[in-house]
Short mmCIF file of C-alpha atoms in Angstrom, two decimals:
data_model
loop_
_atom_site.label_atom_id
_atom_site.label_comp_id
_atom_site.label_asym_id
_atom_site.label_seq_id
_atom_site.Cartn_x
_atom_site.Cartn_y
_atom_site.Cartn_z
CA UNK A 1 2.91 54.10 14.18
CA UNK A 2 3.22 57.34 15.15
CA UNK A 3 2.69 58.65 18.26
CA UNK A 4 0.67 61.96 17.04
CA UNK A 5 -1.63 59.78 14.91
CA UNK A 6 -1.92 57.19 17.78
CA UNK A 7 -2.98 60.39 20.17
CA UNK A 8 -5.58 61.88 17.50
CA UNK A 9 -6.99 58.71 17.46
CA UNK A 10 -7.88 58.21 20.92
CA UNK A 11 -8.73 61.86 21.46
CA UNK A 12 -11.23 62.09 18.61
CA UNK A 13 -12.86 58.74 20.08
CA UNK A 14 -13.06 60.04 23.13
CA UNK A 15 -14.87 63.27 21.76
CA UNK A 16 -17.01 61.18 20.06
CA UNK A 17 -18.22 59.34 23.01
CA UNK A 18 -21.68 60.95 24.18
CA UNK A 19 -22.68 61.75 20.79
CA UNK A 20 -21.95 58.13 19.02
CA UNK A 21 -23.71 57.13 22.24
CA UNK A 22 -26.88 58.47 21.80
CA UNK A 23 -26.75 57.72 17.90
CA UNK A 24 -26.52 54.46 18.45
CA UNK A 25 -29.83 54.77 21.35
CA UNK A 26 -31.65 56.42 18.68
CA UNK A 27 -31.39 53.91 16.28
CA UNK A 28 -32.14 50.96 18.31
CA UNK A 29 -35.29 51.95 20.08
CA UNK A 30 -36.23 52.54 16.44
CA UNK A 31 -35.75 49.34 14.84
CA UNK A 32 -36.21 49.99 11.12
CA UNK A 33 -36.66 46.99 8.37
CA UNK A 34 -34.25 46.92 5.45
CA UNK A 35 -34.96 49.62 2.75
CA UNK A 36 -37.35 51.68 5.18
CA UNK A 37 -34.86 52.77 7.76
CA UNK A 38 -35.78 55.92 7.20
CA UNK A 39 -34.93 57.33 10.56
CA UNK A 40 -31.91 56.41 10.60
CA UNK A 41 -31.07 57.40 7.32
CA UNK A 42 -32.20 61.31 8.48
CA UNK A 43 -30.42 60.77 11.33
CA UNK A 44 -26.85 59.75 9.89
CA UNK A 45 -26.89 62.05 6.61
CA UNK A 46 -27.86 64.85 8.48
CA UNK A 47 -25.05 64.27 11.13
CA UNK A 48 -22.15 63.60 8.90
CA UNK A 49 -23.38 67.03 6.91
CA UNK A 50 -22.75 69.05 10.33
CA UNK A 51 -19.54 66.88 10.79
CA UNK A 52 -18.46 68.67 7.15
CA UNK A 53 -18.61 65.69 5.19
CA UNK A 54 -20.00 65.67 1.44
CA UNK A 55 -23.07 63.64 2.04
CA UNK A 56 -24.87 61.74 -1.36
CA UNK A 57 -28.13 61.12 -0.75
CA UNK A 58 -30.02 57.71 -2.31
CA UNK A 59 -26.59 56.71 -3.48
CA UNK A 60 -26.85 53.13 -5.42
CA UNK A 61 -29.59 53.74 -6.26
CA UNK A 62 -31.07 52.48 -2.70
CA UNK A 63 -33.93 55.23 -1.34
CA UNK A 64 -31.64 54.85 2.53
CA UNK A 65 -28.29 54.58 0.68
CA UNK A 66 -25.48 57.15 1.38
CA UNK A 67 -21.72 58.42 0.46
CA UNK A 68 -20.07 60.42 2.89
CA UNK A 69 -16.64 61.67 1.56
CA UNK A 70 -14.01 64.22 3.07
CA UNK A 71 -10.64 64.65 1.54
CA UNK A 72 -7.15 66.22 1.83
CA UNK A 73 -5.52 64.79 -1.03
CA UNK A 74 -7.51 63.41 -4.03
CA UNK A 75 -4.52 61.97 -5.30
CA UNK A 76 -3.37 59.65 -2.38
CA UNK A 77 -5.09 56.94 -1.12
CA UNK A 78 -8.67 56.07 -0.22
CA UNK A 79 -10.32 54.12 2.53
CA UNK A 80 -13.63 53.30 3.05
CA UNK A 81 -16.02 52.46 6.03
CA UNK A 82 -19.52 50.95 6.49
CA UNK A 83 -22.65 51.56 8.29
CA UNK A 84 -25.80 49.18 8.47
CA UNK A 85 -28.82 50.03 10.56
CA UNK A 86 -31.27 47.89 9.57
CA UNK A 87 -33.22 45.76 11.88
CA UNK A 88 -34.47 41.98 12.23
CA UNK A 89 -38.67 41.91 11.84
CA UNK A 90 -39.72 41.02 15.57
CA UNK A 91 -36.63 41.14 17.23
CA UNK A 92 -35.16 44.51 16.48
CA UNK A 93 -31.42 44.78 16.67
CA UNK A 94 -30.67 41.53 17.68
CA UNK A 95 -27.38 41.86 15.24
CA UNK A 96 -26.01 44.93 17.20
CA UNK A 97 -26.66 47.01 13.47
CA UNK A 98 -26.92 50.28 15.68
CA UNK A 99 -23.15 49.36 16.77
CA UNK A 100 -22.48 48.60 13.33
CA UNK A 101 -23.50 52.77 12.79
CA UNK A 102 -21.70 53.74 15.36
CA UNK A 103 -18.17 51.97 14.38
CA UNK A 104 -18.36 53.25 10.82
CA UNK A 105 -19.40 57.10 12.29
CA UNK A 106 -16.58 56.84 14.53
CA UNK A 107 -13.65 55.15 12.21
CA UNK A 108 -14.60 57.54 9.39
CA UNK A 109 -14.26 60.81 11.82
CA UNK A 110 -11.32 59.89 13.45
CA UNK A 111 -9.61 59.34 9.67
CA UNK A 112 -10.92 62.48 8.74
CA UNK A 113 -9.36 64.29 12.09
CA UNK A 114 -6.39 62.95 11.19
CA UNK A 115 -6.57 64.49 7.78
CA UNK A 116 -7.51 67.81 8.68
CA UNK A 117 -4.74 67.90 11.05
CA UNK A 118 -2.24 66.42 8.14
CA UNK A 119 -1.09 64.06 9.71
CA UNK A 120 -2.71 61.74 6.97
CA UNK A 121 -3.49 62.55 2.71
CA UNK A 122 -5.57 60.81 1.64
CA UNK A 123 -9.93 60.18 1.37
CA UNK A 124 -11.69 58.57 3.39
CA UNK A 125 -15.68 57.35 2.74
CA UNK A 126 -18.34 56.08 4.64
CA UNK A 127 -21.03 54.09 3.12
CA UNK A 128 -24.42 53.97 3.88
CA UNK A 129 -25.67 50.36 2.97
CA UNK A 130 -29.57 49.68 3.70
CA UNK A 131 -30.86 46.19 4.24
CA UNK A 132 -27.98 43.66 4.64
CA UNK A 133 -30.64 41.20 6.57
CA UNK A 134 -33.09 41.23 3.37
CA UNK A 135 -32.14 42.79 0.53
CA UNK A 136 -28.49 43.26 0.63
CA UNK A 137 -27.65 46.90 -0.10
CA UNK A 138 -23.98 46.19 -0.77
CA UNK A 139 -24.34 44.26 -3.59
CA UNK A 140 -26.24 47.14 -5.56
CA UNK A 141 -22.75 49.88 -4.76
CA UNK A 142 -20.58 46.96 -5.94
CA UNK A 143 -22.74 46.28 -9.26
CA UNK A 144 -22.93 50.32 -10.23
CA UNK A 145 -18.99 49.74 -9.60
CA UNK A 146 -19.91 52.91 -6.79
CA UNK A 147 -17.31 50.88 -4.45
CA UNK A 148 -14.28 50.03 -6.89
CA UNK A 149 -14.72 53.96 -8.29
CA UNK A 150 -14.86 55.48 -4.55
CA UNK A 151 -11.96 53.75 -2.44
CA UNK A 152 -8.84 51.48 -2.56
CA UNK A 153 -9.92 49.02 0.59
CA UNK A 154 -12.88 48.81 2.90
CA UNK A 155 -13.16 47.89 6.55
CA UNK A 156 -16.44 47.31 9.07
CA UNK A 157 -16.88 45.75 12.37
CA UNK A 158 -19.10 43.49 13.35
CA UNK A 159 -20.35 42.39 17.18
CA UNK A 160 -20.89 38.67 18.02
CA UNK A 161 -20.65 37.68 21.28
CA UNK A 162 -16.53 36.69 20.80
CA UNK A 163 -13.99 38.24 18.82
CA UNK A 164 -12.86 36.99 15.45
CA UNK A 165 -10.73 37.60 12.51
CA UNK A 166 -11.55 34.36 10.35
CA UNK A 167 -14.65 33.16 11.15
CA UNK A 168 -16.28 31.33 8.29
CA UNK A 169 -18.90 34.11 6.55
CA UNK A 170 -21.20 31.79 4.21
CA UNK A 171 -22.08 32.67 0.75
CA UNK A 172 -25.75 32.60 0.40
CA UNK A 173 -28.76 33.13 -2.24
CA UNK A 174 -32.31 32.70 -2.06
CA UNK A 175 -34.44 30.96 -4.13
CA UNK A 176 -38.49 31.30 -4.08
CA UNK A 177 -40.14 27.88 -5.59
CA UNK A 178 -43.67 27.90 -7.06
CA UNK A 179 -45.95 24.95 -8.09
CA UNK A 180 -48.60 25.49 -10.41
CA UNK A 181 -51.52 22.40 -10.20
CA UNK A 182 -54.98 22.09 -10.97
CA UNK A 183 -57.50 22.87 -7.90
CA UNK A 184 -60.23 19.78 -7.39
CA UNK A 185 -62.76 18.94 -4.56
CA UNK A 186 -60.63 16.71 -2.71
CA UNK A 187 -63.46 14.11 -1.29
CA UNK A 188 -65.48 13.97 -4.67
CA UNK A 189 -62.58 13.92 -7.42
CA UNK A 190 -59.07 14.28 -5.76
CA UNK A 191 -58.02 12.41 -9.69
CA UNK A 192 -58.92 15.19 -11.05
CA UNK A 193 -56.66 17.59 -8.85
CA UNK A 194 -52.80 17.91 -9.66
CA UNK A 195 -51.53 18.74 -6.55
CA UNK A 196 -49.13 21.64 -5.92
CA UNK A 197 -48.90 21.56 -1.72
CA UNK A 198 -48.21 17.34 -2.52
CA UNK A 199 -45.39 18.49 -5.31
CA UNK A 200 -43.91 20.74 -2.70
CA UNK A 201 -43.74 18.52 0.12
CA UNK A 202 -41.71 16.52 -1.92
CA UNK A 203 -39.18 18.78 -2.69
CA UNK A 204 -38.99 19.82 0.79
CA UNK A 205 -38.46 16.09 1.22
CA UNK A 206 -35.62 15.88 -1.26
CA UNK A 207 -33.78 18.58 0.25
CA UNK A 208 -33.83 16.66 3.25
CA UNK A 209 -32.58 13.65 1.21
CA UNK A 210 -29.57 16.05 -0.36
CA UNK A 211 -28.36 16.70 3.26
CA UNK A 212 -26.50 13.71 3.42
CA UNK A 213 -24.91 13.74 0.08
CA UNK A 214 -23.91 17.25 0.36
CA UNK A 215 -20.76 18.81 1.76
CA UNK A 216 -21.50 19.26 5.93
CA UNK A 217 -20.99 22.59 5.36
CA UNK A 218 -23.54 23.65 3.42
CA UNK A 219 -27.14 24.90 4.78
CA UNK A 220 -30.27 24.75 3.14
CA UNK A 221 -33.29 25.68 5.25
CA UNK A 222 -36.86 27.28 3.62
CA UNK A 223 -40.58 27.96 4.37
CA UNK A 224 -43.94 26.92 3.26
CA UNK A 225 -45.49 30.62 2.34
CA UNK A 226 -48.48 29.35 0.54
CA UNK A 227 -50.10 25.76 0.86
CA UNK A 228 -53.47 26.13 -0.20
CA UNK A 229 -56.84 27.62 1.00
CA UNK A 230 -58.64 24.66 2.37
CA UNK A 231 -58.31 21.11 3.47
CA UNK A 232 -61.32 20.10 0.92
CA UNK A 233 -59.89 21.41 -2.43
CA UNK A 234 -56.40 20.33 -3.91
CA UNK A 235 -54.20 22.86 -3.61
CA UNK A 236 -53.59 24.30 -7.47
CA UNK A 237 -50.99 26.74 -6.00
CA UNK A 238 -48.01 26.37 -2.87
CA UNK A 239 -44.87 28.33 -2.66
CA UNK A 240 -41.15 28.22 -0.23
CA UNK A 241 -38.29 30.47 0.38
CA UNK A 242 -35.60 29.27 0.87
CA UNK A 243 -31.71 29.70 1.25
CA UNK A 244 -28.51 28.08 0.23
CA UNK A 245 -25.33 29.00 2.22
CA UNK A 246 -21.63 27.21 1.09
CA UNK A 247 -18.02 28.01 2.33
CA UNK A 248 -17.42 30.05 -1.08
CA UNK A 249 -19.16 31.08 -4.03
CA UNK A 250 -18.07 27.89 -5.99
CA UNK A 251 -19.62 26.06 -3.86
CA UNK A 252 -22.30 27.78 -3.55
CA UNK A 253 -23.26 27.85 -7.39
CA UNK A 254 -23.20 23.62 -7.52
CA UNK A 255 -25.49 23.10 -4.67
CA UNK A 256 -27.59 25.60 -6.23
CA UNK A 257 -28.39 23.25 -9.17
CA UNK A 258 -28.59 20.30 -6.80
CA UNK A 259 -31.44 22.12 -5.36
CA UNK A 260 -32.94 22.95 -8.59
CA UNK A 261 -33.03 19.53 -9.30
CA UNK A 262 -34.31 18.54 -5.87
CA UNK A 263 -37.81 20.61 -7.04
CA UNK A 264 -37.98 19.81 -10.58
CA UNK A 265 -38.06 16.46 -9.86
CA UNK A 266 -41.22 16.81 -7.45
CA UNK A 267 -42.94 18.77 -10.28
CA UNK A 268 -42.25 15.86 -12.77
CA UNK A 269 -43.63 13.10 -10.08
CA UNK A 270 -46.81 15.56 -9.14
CA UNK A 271 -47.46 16.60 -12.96
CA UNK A 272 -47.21 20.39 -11.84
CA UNK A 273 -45.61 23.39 -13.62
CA UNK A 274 -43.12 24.83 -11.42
CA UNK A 275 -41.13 28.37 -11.53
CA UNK A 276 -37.88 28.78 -9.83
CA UNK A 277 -36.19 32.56 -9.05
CA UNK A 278 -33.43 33.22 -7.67
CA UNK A 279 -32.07 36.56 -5.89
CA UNK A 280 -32.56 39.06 -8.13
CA UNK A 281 -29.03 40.97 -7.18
CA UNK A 282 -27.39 37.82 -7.34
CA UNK A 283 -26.02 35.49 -4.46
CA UNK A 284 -24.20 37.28 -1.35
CA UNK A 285 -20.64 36.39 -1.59
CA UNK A 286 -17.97 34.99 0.80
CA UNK A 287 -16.09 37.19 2.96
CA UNK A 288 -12.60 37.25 1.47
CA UNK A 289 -10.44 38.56 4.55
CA UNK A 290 -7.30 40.18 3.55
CA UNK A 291 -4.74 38.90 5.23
CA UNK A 292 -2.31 42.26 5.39
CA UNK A 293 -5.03 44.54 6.55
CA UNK A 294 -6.52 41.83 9.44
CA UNK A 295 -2.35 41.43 10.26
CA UNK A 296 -2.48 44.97 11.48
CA UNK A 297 -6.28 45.10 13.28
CA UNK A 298 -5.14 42.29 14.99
CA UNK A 299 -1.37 43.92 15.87
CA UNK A 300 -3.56 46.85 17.81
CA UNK A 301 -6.54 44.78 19.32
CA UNK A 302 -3.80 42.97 20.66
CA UNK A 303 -2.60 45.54 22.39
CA UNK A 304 -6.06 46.30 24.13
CA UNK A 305 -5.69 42.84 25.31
CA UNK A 306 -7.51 40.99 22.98
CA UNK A 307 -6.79 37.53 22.45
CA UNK A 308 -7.69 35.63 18.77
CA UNK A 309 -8.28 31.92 18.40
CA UNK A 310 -5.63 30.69 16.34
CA UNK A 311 -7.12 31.27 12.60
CA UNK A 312 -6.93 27.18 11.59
CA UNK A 313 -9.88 27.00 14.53
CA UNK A 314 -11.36 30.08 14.00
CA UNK A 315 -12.35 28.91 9.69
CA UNK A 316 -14.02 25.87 11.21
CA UNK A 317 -16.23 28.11 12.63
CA UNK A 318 -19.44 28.50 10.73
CA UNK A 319 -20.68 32.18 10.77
CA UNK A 320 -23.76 33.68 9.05
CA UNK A 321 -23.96 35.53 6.05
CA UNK A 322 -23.01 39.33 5.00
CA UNK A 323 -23.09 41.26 1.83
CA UNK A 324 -20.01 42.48 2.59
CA UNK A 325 -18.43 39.73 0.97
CA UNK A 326 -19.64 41.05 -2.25
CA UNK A 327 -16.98 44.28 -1.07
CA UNK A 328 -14.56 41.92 -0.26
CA UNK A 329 -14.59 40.61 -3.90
CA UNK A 330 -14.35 43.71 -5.20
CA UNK A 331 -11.64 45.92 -2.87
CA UNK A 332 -9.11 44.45 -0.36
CA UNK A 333 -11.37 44.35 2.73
CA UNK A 334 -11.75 43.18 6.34
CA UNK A 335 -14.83 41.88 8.28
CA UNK A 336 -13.43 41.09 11.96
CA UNK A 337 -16.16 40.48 14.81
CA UNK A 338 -15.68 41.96 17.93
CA UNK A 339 -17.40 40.45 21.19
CA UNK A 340 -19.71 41.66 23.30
CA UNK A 341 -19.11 39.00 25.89
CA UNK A 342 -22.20 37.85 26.31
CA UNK A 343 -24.32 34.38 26.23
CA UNK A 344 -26.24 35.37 23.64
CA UNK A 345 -25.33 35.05 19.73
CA UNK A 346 -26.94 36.95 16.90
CA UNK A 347 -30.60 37.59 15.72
CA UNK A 348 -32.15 36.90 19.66
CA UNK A 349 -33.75 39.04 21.31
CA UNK A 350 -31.26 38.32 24.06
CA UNK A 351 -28.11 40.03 21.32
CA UNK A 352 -30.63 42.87 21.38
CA UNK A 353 -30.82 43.47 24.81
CA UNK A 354 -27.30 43.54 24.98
CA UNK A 355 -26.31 45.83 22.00
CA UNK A 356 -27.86 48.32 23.83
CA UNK A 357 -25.75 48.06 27.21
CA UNK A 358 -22.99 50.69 27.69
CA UNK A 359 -20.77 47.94 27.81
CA UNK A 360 -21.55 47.13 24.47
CA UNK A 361 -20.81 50.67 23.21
CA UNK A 362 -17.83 50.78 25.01
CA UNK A 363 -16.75 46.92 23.08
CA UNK A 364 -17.74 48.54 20.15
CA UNK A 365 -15.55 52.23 20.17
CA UNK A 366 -11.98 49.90 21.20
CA UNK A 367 -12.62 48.22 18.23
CA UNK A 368 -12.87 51.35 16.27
CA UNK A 369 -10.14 52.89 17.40
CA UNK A 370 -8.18 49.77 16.04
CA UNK A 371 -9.61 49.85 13.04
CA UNK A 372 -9.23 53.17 12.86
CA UNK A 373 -5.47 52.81 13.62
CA UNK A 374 -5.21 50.13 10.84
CA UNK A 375 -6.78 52.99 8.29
CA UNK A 376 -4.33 55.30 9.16
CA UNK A 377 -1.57 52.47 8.53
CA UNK A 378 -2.99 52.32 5.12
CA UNK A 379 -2.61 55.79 4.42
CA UNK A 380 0.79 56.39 5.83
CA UNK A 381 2.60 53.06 4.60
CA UNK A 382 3.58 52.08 1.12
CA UNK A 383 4.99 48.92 1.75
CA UNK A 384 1.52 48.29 3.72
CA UNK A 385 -0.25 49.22 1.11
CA UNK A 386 1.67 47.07 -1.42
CA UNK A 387 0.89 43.85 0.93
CA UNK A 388 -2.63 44.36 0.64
CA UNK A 389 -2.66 44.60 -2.81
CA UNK A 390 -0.73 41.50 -3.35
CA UNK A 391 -3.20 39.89 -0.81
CA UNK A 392 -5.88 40.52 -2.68
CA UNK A 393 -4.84 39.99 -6.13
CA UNK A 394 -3.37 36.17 -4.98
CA UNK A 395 -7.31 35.05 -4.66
CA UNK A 396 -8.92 34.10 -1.60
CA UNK A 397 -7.53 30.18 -0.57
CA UNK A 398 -9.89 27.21 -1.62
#
């Protein structure tokens, strides 16, 4: 790498510093839910405007969506950034999302420092994506085909309490069940009742069943929202969410119709009508790490002293869930966590105390600068370039 870029880098961080500091405050003593993080949103277009970037506004289609672009070479290559900055109901940022802003802020400045002192070509872009706990904002710049027009690759950070490069990210979809019985007084005529609480205790019951003739890696858990309005009428109405996680989106798809079947079979034994939805956007997919691109983050956390699981230990690691494997599918991208440190893991309110510690911020701007050094390896390197591509166009390994 060299040694100008390397310097620009770490001076630009540096700059940075105070003012990615007190973005990142902002945001989480304002914990905002998905799709109304409308603080933040003001916050972060406005910024990037002053920081001369060409800001779109509601991009996707998402009311908190946003593009930020700056280039020096519309020809050359393009990389692309992400910031998330919603927050968990009750618990705030208990998955560090105001770090998440602040590594996507500070990767996409330093790349476009580097341009404006051409010592890259290139464009680099920073998307806003609302909601990844709820709604999943990613999925809706991927479907408009926003992503696959806008950049070549795309890189984010993510803080756990350890570093990783291959941690298992599930693919998930929801699924909201309905029962539809017949409401009776249940001392006087419970045979006339069909009951739709009984028909959904049974499914929950053969979901439990399912466990053990599943794969070990799959997760199903859900919720009771409705169950009736009182102990002396059958319930005519009850209703779950829930969610289905697999290793990949293969996977994924044939437990789905287990689960299907888990319900409809409780709606044939109770006599109700049931109605089964799932996600609107479609399921959130499996990260698919490229392997070039997480080669050269790992090359310069390295040299901060980092040290990686090896990656066979590291994929028998289950991890949550991120609509950035929707990106992943779509661009060569990378997903690494970086740690914190801490004995805490994600959505506690113990990860939330911590993602606000300056120790945390500190974590989360080493990070950037590697990714930020890996971006600029992107740019500058054809043969780089031509692994990633190659990465990504072999498939992701079953």
């Amino acid at each position: 790498m060299n040694s100008q870029v390397q310097d620009s880098v770490i001076k630009t961080i540096q700059s940075l510093d105070k003012e990615l500091r007190d973005i990142s405050l902002k945001i989480h003593d304002d914990p905002e839910l998905g799709n109304h993080e409308y603080h933040a949103y003001e916050l972060l277009t406005e910024y990037l405007e002053k920081k001369g970037f060409k800001v779109t506004r509601q991009a996707a289609g998402l009311e908190t969506g946003f593009i930020a672009e700056f280039s020096n070479d519309t020809l050359a290559r393009r990389v692309g950034f992400c910031c998330e900055y919603d927050a968990l109901p009750g618990i705030g940022h208990g998955c560090g999302h105001n770090l998440i802003t602040i590594q996507g802020l500070a990767c996409a400045l330093t790349t476009k420092a580097l341009m404006e002192q051409n010592l890259v070509q290139g464009t680099v872009v920073l998307f806003g994506t609302p909601a990844e706990e709820s709604t999943s904002g990613k999925i809706d710049f991927v479907k408009k085909n926003i992503l696959q027009s806008k950049v070549d690759c795309a890189m984010m950070l993510h803080p756990f309490a350890r570093d990783g490069l291959y941690v298992r990210m599930l693919a998930l979809d929801s699924l909201d069940v309905e029962f539809f019985g017949k409401a009776s007084h249940a001392g006087m005529a419970p045979w006339n009742g069909v009951n739709a609480l009984d028909a959904l205790m049974q499914g929950f019951d053969n979901i439990g069943m399912l466990r053990q003739q599943t794969l070990s890696s799959n997760r199903i858990h859900g919720i009771i929202k409705k169950g009736g309005e009182s102990a002396n009428v059958i319930p005519a109405y009850a209703s779950a969410h829930f969610y289905a996680r697999s290793v990949t989106k293969a996977q994924l798809e044939e437990l789905k119709v287990k689960i299907e079947n888990c319900f409809k079979a409780a709606a044939l034994a109770t006599g109700c009508d049931i109605k089964l939805a799932w996600g609107p956007k479609g399921p959130v997919e499996d990260v698919f790490m490229n392997d070039a691109l997480t080669g050269r983050y790992k090359y310069y956390m390295e040299q901060e002293g980092v040290r990686f699981k090896p990656r066979e230990e590291e994929e028998n690691e289950m991890g949550a869930s991120t609509d950035m494997g929707n990106f992943s599918y779509a661009v060569p991208s990378i997903h690494p966590a970086f740690g914190l440190y801490v004995q805490a893991e994600n959505h506690t309110k113990e990860f939330t105390k911590a993602a606000r510690t300056i120790e945390a911020h500190n974590y989360t701007l080493r990070a950037s600068k590697c990714l930020a050094l890996t971006a600029a390896e992107v740019l500058l390197d054809d043969a780089l370039y031509e692994r990633i591509v190659q990465d990504f166009k072999k498939g992701k390994p079953q």
